[in-house]
XYZ file of C-alpha atoms in Angstrom:
225
model
C 93.751 113.675 97.264
C 97.066 115.479 97.547
C 100.645 114.298 97.736
C 100.595 114.975 101.481
C 97.994 112.216 101.759
C 100.504 109.617 100.606
C 103.071 110.898 103.079
C 100.482 110.908 105.838
C 99.576 107.296 105.127
C 103.228 106.260 105.264
C 103.772 108.158 108.496
C 100.773 106.481 110.085
C 101.966 103.070 108.968
C 105.493 103.704 110.206
C 104.379 104.950 113.629
C 101.979 102.110 114.403
C 102.674 100.798 117.869
C 105.764 102.887 118.535
C 106.558 103.950 122.082
C 109.597 104.264 124.377
C 110.393 100.618 125.210
C 111.202 97.328 123.494
C 108.706 94.860 122.086
C 108.260 92.054 119.584
C 108.200 92.714 115.858
C 104.768 93.220 114.306
C 103.400 90.475 112.051
C 102.403 91.813 108.621
C 99.071 89.986 108.490
C 98.082 91.439 111.876
C 98.756 94.981 110.676
C 97.009 94.702 107.324
C 93.365 95.199 108.481
C 94.347 98.352 110.372
C 96.421 99.764 107.523
C 93.607 99.008 105.081
C 91.274 100.977 107.331
C 93.707 103.903 107.445
C 94.061 103.814 103.656
C 90.279 103.907 103.221
C 89.898 106.673 105.804
C 92.470 109.137 104.431
C 90.492 110.159 101.284
C 87.347 110.670 103.381
C 89.243 112.875 105.813
C 90.877 114.954 103.068
C 87.432 115.591 101.592
C 86.095 116.479 105.039
C 88.947 118.945 105.620
C 89.022 120.399 102.083
C 87.176 123.610 103.147
C 90.410 124.561 104.941
C 92.050 124.863 101.507
C 89.054 126.537 99.874
C 89.322 129.300 102.475
C 92.793 130.221 101.198
C 91.691 130.318 97.552
C 92.528 126.790 96.395
C 90.198 125.285 93.807
C 89.777 121.771 95.212
C 88.422 120.311 91.970
C 91.365 121.594 89.921
C 93.918 120.565 92.555
C 92.487 117.048 92.579
C 92.898 116.870 88.798
C 96.605 117.577 89.281
C 97.147 114.609 91.594
C 94.762 112.359 89.674
C 96.831 112.856 86.517
C 99.999 111.786 88.282
C 98.401 109.066 90.426
C 100.528 106.357 88.695
C 103.692 108.135 89.879
C 102.332 108.591 93.401
C 101.206 104.963 93.589
C 104.517 103.672 92.233
C 106.450 105.751 94.766
C 104.371 104.462 97.678
C 104.739 100.879 96.415
C 108.500 101.340 96.127
C 108.774 102.596 99.713
C 106.619 99.732 100.998
C 108.866 97.242 99.190
C 111.984 98.881 100.639
C 110.678 98.161 104.134
C 108.838 94.914 103.429
C 110.883 93.164 106.122
C 109.994 95.722 108.794
C 107.151 93.412 109.810
C 107.458 89.626 110.144
C 105.827 87.225 107.702
C 104.679 85.029 110.616
C 104.735 85.069 114.416
C 107.439 82.382 114.419
C 109.710 84.670 112.368
C 109.121 87.783 114.488
C 112.168 89.297 116.168
C 112.122 89.996 119.894
C 113.190 92.911 122.087
C 113.269 95.479 119.310
C 113.669 98.981 120.686
C 110.601 101.076 120.024
C 111.354 104.538 118.690
C 109.649 107.857 119.156
C 107.776 108.523 115.863
C 108.374 112.242 116.362
C 112.076 111.824 115.551
C 111.268 110.715 111.993
C 108.738 113.518 111.583
C 111.320 116.056 112.756
C 113.948 114.604 110.403
C 111.570 114.908 107.440
C 110.597 118.460 108.403
C 114.261 119.406 108.819
C 115.065 118.011 105.367
C 112.179 119.952 103.818
C 113.012 123.139 105.706
C 116.660 123.035 104.607
C 115.644 122.637 100.966
C 113.144 125.500 101.173
C 115.599 127.784 102.965
C 118.232 127.489 100.232
C 116.054 126.969 97.169
C 112.545 128.252 97.698
C 111.837 130.385 100.787
C 108.564 131.450 99.132
C 107.280 127.902 99.566
C 107.140 128.300 103.339
C 104.041 130.464 103.001
C 102.323 127.632 101.117
C 103.202 125.201 103.900
C 101.844 127.606 106.513
C 98.655 128.123 104.499
C 98.152 124.365 104.223
C 98.890 123.669 107.887
C 95.264 123.803 109.050
C 94.297 121.309 106.338
C 97.118 118.948 107.332
C 96.254 119.187 111.048
C 92.567 118.647 110.326
C 93.280 115.598 108.152
C 95.605 113.938 110.663
C 93.202 114.563 113.550
C 90.336 113.119 111.507
C 92.322 109.977 110.646
C 93.508 109.547 114.243
C 89.954 109.727 115.579
C 88.458 107.374 113.000
C 91.180 104.738 113.370
C 92.004 105.052 117.086
C 90.380 101.746 118.098
C 92.320 99.995 115.370
C 95.809 101.298 116.157
C 95.415 101.200 119.951
C 95.221 97.413 119.856
C 98.844 96.860 118.820
C 101.685 96.142 121.191
C 104.422 95.542 118.644
C 107.028 97.446 116.675
C 108.272 97.719 113.101
C 111.936 96.864 112.583
C 112.971 100.005 110.705
C 116.449 101.409 109.968
C 117.580 104.838 111.160
C 115.549 107.919 110.304
C 118.189 109.025 107.801
C 118.084 105.628 106.079
C 114.288 105.868 105.833
C 114.559 109.329 104.270
C 117.308 108.138 101.894
C 115.141 105.224 100.729
C 112.168 107.532 100.182
C 114.341 109.893 98.112
C 115.532 106.985 95.983
C 111.966 105.869 95.336
C 110.985 109.402 94.347
C 113.961 109.645 91.974
C 113.094 106.301 90.391
C 109.469 107.209 89.719
C 109.558 110.949 88.997
C 111.439 113.218 86.630
C 112.236 116.893 87.017
C 109.771 117.697 84.230
C 106.955 115.780 85.898
C 107.594 117.334 89.316
C 107.760 120.846 87.857
C 104.586 120.219 85.875
C 102.740 119.018 88.987
C 103.976 122.069 90.884
C 102.750 124.411 88.139
C 99.405 122.623 88.092
C 99.015 123.208 91.845
C 100.028 126.840 91.367
C 97.283 127.313 88.786
C 94.818 125.599 91.126
C 95.337 128.270 93.775
C 98.681 127.634 95.491
C 99.981 130.841 93.934
C 103.151 131.107 96.028
C 104.425 127.962 94.282
C 104.808 129.755 90.924
C 108.418 130.955 91.449
C 109.352 127.677 93.154
C 108.447 125.232 90.386
C 111.416 125.926 88.051
C 113.822 125.231 90.938
C 112.616 121.681 91.546
C 115.208 119.148 90.403
C 114.886 115.355 90.584
C 117.775 113.121 89.511
C 118.284 110.564 88.207
C 115.314 110.042 85.927
C 114.771 106.607 84.438
C 111.723 107.327 82.320
C 111.058 109.836 79.591
C 108.434 112.439 80.500
C 105.367 112.920 78.323
C 103.990 116.452 78.974
C 100.569 116.664 80.587
C 97.808 116.956 77.985
C 95.752 119.841 79.328
C 92.859 119.073 76.976
C 92.563 115.498 78.261
C 93.169 116.486 81.855
C 90.436 119.057 82.022
């Protein structure tokens, strides 16, 4: 439902089967049923946990309209990231690499959080309150997804062949830049602000995304609502 959902799905996909030792590379076709289940579960869990946002004054219906309007941009960004790491899993068992070092998924999470925290510290300290307010929703959603897909993910003893955490973040930034413009990102931010994330209001004008490859057509409020 929200942009965090897309990030959550990517994080779950990236952390599948990771631990602290080496293993064979995962085969894409083996992962697909589990990832499909995760993808189907995330919207159900965000709906289940939505009262956590209602309690802090967010209008869930209006917030959903914001992300629904920009769903093509979200989908294109996710597709771009998936294509960037298409070779992280093997096309067949005969092509799978061996003895790949498994990595702690927490290192990537910490790198992402550090990147976000640095941006907020220098550009939008007000945004931290929004993150704190949304924390219970994020925790609830992740716990819900973990519980509903535990049998699926526990069955894997393989690893994705991913680059360094910084390379993953760099690729994600590139995909965002290629599919979003500053105007679109600011518009989405303002939409969320009007839906109840009030602390975002002073943050939105500071959002900058470069380079932009497509021309932005302003959101038609009449059509959206």
